[in-house]
Coordinates of C-alpha atoms in Angstrom, one line a residue:
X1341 CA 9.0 16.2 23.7
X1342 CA 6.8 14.5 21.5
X1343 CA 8.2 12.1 18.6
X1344 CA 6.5 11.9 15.6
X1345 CA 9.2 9.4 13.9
X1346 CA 8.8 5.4 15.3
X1347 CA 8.4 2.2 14.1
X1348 CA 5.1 0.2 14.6
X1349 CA 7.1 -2.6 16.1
X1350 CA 8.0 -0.9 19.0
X1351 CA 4.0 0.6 20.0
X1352 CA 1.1 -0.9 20.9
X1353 CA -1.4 1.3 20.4
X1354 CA -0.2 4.1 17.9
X1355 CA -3.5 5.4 17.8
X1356 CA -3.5 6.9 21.1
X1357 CA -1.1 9.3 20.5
X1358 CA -2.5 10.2 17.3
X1359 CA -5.7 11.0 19.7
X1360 CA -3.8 13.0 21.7
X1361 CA -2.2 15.0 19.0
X1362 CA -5.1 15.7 17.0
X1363 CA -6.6 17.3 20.3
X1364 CA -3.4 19.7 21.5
X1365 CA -1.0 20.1 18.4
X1366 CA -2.7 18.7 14.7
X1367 CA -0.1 20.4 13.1
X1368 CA 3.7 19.8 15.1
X1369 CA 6.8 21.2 14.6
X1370 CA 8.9 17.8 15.6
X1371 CA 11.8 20.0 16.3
X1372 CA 14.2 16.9 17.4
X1373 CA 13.9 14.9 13.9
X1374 CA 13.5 18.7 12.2
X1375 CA 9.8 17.3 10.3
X1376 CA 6.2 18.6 10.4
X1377 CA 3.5 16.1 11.2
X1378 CA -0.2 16.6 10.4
X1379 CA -2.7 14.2 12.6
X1380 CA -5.6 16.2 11.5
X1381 CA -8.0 15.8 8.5
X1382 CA -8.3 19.2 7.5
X1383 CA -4.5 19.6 7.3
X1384 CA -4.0 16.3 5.7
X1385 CA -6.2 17.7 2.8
X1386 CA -4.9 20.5 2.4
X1387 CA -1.2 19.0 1.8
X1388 CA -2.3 16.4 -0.5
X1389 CA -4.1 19.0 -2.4
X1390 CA -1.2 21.3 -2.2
X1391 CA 0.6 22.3 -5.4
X1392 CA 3.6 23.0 -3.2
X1393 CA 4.1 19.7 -1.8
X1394 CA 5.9 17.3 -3.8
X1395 CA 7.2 14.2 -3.3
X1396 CA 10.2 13.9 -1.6
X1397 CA 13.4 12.6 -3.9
X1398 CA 14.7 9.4 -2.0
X1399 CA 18.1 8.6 -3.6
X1400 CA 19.0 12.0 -4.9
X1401 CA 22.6 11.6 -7.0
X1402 CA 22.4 8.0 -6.7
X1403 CA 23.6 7.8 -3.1
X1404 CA 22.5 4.9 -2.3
X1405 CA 23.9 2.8 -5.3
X1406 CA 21.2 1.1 -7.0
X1407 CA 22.1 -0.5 -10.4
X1408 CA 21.0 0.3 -13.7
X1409 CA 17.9 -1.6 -12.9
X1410 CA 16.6 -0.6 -9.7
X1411 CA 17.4 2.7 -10.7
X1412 CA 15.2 2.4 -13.8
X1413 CA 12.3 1.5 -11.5
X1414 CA 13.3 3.7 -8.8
X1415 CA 13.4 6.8 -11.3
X1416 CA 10.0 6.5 -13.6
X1417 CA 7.6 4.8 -10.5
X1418 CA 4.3 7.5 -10.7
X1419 CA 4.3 6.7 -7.0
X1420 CA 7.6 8.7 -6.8
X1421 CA 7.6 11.5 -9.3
X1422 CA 6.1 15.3 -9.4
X1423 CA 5.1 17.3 -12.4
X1424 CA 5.1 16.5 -16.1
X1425 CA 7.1 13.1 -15.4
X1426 CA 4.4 12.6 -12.9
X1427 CA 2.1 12.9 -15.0
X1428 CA 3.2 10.9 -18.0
X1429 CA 4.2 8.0 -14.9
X1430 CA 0.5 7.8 -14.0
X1431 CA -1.2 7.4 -17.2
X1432 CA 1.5 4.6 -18.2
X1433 CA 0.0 3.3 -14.8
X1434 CA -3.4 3.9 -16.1
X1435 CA -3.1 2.3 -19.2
X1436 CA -1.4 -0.5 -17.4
X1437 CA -4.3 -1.2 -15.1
X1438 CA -7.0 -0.6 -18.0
X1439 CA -5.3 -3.8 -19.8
X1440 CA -5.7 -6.1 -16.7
X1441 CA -7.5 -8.8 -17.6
X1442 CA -10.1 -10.6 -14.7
X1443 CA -9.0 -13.3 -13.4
X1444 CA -10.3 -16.0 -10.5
X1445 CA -9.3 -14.7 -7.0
X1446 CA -10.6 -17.8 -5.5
X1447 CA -9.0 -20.0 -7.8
X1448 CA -5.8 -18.9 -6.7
X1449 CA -6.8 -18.6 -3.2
X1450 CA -8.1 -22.1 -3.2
X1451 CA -4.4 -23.4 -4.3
X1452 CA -2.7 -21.4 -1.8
X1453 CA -4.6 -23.1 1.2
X1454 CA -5.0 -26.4 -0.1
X1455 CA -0.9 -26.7 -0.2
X1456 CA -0.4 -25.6 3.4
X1457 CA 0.7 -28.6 5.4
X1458 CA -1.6 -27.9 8.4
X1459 CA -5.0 -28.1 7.4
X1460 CA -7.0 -27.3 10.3
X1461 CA -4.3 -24.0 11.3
X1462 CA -3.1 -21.3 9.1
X1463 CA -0.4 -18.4 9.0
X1464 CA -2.6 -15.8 7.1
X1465 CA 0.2 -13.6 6.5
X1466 CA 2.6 -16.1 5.3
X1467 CA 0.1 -18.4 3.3
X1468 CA -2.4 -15.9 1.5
X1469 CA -1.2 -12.3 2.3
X1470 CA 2.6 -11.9 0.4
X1471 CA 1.3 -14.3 -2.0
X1472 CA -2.4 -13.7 -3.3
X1473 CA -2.1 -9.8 -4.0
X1474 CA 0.8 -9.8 -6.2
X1475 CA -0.2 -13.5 -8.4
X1476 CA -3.4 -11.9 -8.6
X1477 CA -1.9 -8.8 -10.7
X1478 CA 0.6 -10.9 -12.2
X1479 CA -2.1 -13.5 -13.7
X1480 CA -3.7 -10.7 -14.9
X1481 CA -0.8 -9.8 -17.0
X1482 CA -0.6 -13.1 -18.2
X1483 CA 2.4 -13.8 -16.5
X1484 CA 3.3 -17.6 -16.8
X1485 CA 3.3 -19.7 -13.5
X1486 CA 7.4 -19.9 -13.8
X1487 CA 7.7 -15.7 -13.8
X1488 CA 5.1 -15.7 -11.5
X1489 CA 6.3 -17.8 -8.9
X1490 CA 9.5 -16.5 -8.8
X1491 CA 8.7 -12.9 -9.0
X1492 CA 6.0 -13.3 -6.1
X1493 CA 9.2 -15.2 -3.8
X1494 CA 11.3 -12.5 -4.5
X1495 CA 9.6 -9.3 -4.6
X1496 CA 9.8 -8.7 -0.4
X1497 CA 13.6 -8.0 -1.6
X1498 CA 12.2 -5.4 -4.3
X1499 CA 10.2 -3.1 -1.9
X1500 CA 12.6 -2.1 -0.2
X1501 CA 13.2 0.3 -3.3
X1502 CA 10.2 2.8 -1.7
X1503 CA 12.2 3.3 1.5
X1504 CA 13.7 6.6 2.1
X1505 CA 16.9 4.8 4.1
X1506 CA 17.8 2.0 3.2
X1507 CA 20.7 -0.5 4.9
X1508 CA 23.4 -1.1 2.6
X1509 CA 21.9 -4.9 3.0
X1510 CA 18.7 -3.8 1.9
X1511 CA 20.7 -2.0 -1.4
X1512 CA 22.4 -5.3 -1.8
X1513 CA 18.8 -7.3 -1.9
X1514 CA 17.3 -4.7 -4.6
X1515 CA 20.2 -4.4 -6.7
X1516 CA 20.3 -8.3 -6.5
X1517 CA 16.6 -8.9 -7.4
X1518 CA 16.1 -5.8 -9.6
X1519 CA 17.6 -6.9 -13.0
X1520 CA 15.9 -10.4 -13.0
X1521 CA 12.4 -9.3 -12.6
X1522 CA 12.8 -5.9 -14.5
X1523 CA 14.0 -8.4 -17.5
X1524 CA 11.2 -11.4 -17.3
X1525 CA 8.5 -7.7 -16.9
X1526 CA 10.3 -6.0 -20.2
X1527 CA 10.1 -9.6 -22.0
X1528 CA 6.7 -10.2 -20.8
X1529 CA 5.2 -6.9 -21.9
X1530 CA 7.1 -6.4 -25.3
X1531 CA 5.6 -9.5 -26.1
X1532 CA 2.0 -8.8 -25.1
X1533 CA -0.8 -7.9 -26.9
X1534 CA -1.9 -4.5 -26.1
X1535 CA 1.6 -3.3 -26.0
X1536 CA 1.8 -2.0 -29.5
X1537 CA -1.0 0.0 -28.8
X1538 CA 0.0 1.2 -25.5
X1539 CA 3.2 2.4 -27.3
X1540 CA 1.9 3.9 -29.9
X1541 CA -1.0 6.0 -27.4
X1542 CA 1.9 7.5 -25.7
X1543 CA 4.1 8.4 -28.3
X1544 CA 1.2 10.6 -30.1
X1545 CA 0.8 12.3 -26.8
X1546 CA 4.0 12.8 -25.3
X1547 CA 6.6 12.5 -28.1
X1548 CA 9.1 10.5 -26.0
X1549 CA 11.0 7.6 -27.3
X1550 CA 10.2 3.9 -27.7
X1551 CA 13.4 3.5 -24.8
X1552 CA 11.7 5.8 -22.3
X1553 CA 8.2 5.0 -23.1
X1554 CA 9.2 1.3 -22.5
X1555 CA 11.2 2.0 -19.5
X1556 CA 7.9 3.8 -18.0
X1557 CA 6.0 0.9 -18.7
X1558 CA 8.6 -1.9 -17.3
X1559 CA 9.1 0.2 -14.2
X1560 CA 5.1 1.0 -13.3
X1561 CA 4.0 -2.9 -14.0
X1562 CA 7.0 -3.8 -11.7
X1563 CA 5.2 -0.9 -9.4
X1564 CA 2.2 -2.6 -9.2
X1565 CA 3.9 -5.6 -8.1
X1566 CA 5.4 -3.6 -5.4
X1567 CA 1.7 -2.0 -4.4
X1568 CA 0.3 -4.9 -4.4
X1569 CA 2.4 -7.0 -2.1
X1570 CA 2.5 -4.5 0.5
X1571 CA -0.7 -1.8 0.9
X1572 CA -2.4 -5.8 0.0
X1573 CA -0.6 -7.4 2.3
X1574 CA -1.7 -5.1 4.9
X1575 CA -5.3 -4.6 4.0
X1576 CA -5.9 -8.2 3.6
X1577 CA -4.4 -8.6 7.1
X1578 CA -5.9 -6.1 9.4
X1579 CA -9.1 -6.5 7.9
X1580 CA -9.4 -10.1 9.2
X1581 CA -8.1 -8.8 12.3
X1582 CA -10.7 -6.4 12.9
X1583 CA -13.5 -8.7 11.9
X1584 CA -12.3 -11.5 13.9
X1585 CA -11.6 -9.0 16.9
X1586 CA -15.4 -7.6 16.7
X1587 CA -18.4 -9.0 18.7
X1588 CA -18.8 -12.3 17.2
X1589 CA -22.3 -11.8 16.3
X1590 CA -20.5 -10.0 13.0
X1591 CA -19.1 -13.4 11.6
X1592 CA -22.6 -14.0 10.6
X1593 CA -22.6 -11.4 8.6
X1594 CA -19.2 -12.3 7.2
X1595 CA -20.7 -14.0 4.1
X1596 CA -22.9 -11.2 2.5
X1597 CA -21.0 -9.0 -0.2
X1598 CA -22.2 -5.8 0.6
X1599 CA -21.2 -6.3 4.5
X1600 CA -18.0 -7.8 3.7
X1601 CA -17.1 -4.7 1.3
X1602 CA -18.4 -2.2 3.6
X1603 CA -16.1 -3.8 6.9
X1604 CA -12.8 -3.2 4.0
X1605 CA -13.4 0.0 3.6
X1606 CA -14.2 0.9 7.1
X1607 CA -11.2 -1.7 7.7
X1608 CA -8.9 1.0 5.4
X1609 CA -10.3 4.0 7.9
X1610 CA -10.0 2.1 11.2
X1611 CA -6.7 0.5 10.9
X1612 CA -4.9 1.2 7.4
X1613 CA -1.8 -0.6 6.6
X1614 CA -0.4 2.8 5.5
X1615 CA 0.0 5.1 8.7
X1616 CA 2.3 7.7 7.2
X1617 CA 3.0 9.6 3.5
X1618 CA 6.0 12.3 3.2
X1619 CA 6.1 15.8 1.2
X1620 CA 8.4 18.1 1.2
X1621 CA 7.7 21.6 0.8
X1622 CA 8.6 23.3 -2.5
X1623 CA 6.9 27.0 -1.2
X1624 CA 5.3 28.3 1.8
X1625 CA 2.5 26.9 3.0
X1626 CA 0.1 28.2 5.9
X1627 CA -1.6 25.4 8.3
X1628 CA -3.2 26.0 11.6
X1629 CA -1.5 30.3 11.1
X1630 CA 1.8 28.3 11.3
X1631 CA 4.4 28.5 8.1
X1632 CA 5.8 25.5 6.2
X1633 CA 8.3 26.9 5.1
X1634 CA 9.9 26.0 1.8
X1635 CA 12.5 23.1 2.1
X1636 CA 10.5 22.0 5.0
X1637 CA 9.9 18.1 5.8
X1638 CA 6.4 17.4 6.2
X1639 CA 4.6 13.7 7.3
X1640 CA 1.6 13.3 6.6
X1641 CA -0.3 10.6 9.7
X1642 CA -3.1 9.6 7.3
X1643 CA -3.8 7.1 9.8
X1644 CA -4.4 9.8 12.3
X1645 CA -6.7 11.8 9.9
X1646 CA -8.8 9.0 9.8
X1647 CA -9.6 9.0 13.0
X1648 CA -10.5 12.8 13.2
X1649 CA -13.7 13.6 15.4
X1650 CA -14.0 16.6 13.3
X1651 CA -14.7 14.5 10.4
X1652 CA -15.9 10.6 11.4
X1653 CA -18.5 10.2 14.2
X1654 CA -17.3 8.1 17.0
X1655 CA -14.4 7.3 14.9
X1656 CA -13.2 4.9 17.0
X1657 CA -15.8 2.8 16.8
X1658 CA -15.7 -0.4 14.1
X1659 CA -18.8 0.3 12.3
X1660 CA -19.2 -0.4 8.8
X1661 CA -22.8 1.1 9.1
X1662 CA -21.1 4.5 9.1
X1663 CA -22.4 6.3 5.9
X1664 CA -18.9 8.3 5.0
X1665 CA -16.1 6.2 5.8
X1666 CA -14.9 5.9 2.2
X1667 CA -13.9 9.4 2.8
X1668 CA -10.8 8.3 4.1
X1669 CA -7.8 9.2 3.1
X1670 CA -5.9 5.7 2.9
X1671 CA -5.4 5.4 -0.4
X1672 CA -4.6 9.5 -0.4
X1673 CA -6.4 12.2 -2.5
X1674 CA -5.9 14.3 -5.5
X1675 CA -3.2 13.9 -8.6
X1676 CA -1.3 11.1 -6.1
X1677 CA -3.9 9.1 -5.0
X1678 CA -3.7 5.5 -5.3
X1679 CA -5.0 4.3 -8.8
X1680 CA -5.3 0.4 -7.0
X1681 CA -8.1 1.9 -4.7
X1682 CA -11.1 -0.1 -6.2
X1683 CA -8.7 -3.1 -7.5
X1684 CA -7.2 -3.5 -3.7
X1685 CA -10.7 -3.4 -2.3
X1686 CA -12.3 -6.1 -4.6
X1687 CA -9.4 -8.2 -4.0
X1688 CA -9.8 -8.0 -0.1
X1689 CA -13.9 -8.7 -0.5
X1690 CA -13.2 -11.6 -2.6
X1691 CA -10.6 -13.0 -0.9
X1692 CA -12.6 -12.7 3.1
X1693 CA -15.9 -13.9 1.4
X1694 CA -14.3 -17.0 0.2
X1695 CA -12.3 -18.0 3.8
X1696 CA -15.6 -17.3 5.5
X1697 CA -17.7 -18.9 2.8
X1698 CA -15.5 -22.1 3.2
X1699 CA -15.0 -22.3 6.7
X1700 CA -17.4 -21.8 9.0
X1701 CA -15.1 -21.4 12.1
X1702 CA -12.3 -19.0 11.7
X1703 CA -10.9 -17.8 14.8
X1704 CA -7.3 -16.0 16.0
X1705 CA -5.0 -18.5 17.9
X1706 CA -3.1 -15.7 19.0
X1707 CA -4.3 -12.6 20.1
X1708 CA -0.9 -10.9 20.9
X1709 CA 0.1 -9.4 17.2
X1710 CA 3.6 -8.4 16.2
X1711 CA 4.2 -5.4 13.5
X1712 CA 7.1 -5.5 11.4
X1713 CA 10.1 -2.4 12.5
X1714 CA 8.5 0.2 10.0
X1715 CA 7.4 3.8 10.4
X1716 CA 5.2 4.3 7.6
X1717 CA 3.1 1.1 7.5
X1718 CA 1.7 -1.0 10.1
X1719 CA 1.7 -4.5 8.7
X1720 CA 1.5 -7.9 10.9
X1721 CA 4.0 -9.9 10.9
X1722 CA 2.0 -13.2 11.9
X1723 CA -1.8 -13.8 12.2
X1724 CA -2.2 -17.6 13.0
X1725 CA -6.1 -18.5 12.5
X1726 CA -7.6 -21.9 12.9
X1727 CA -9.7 -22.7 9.9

């Protein structure tokens, strides 16, 4: 019996099996955790596109006993929703991202490895990858460097809010965390410029209150935050790793924008951070002449699809070269696809032209990489480099 549920701690090499299973059984009834899985592109698509797969409601009743303030978040995040509220969640997120202002990734980037103690070795992960993503978004809110350091030490504890099951440890940390930053983000934003406006926008449109429209906009900045430190974490991450891991005759190449931003996005279909997205069937749907039926658990192995013969030549091949991997499906498709998509993929350019710009000899100290014990994303848990 095949298992479609693990964690990436506990596998090596996950795509393997998702070779296997796009070859005998691309769409699997996993009768043992009662769940469909999808490892192929075509029935990937066809979900995400799907009216009749929504997202799955994580804390249904309150179960898991949030507080007021991680339920706030938990309740309005876009990421979360269906329908209207869905809707309404992802143009707050919209209008959110549209008043980012630039900032200087480097900048930030510099300060980070200039105040590690080691200067010739560096934890990538540690130093630069839960750091930069997040102060990045938060500078471009105009945070001030008080909020901003302690929301980017504490917001780990805050995305544990996405999981399906959480430890009643895990509840503990978010309920702990959630009321201080969901304050310092309604302060912040309140007080900010474009706010007003923002307000005002939404009103006209929607005709919801100045509470709810506020609590949208506290909850999807403080999503951002959330995005940011993990699906940037992870892309920041294994896109070093696969650069460094190539023939060595790529490092030259290392230091030419276009390159760099063509190995991300290949880096996004080769070896996403985000393996797995869940849906839940709200009608029948028809897959491979086999029924989902309604009330049905579906996951979604995006990382998988990716790899699909039937869709990326010689996908198992690095190769930056090849002229449709931005067709993957990563960052998802349709009415939930991830509005960070060009933000997350300028980030990661900047940030790997800079270390390879500034230091001519980056190299892994240790090969053997451990994953942190999750089933949907396959994040590192340490990449040492010497710099």
């Amino acid at each position: 019996m095949t298992t479609t549920l693990f964690l990436q701690s506990e596998i090596e090499d996950p795509y393997g099996l998702y070779k296997t299973m796009i070859a005998q059984n691309p769409v699997y009834w996993d009768k043992e955790n009662q769940i469909w899985a999808l490892y192929s592109y075509d029935a990937c698509v066809s979900v995400l596109n799907s009216t009749l797969a929504h997202i799955p409601e994580i804390n249904p009743n309150n179960e898991q006993g949030l507080n007021d303030s991680a339920l706030e978040i938990s309740n309005q995040l876009a990421r979360l929703s269906n329908g209207i509220k869905h809707d309404i969640s992802r143009e707050v997120a919209m209008l959110l991202f549209s008043n980012m202002n630039a900032v200087a990734t480097n900048k930030i980037l510099e300060e980070l490895l200039e105040s590690r103690e080691n200067k010739s070795e560096l934890n990538w992960v540690n130093s630069v990858c839960k750091q930069l993503p997040v102060l990045v978004v938060l500078k471009s809110f105009d945070f001030n460097d008080k909020d901003s350091l302690f929301i980017s030490e504490n917001i780990e504890q805050l995305t544990k809010i996405m999981l399906p099951n959480k430890t009643q440890m895990q509840v503990d940390a978010i309920n702990t965390i959630a009321k201080e930053i969901y304050e310092i983000a309604e302060k912040h934003l309140v007080a900010s410029a474009f706010y007003t406006i923002l307000e005002k926008t939404l009103f006209e449109k929607y005709q919801i209150s100045a509470k709810e429209i506020l609590s949208l906009c506290v909850s999807n900045i403080i999503g951002l935050f959330i995005q940011s430190y993990d699906a940037g974490r992870g892309l920041l991450s294994n896109a070093l790793l696969q650069i460094l891991n190539k023939n060595h005759s790529l490092l030259k190449l290392a230091i030419e924008r276009d390159w760099m931003q063509s190995a991300i996005i290949e880096s996004l279909r080769f070896d996403p951070p985000i393996h797995t997205t869940r849906r839940v069937a709200v009608g029948d749907i028809v897959l491979n002449d086999m029924v989902i039926k309604k009330g049905d658990k579906i996951v979604l192995v995006l990382a998988s699809a990716n790899r699909d013969v039937n869709q990326f030549l010689n996908p198992e091949n690095f190769d930056p070269t090849r002229v449709n991997n931005g067709e993957h499906l990563t960052f998802g498709i349709g009415g939930h696809g991830c509005l960070a998509k060009h933000f997350s993929i300028r980030l990661a350019t900047d940030t790997l032209l800079y270390l390879f710009e500034q230091y001519k000899n980056v190299s892994l100290l240790d090969e053997n990489i451990e994953y942190e014990p999750l089933s949907n994303a396959r994040l590192p848990k340490n990449i040492l480099i010497s710099i």
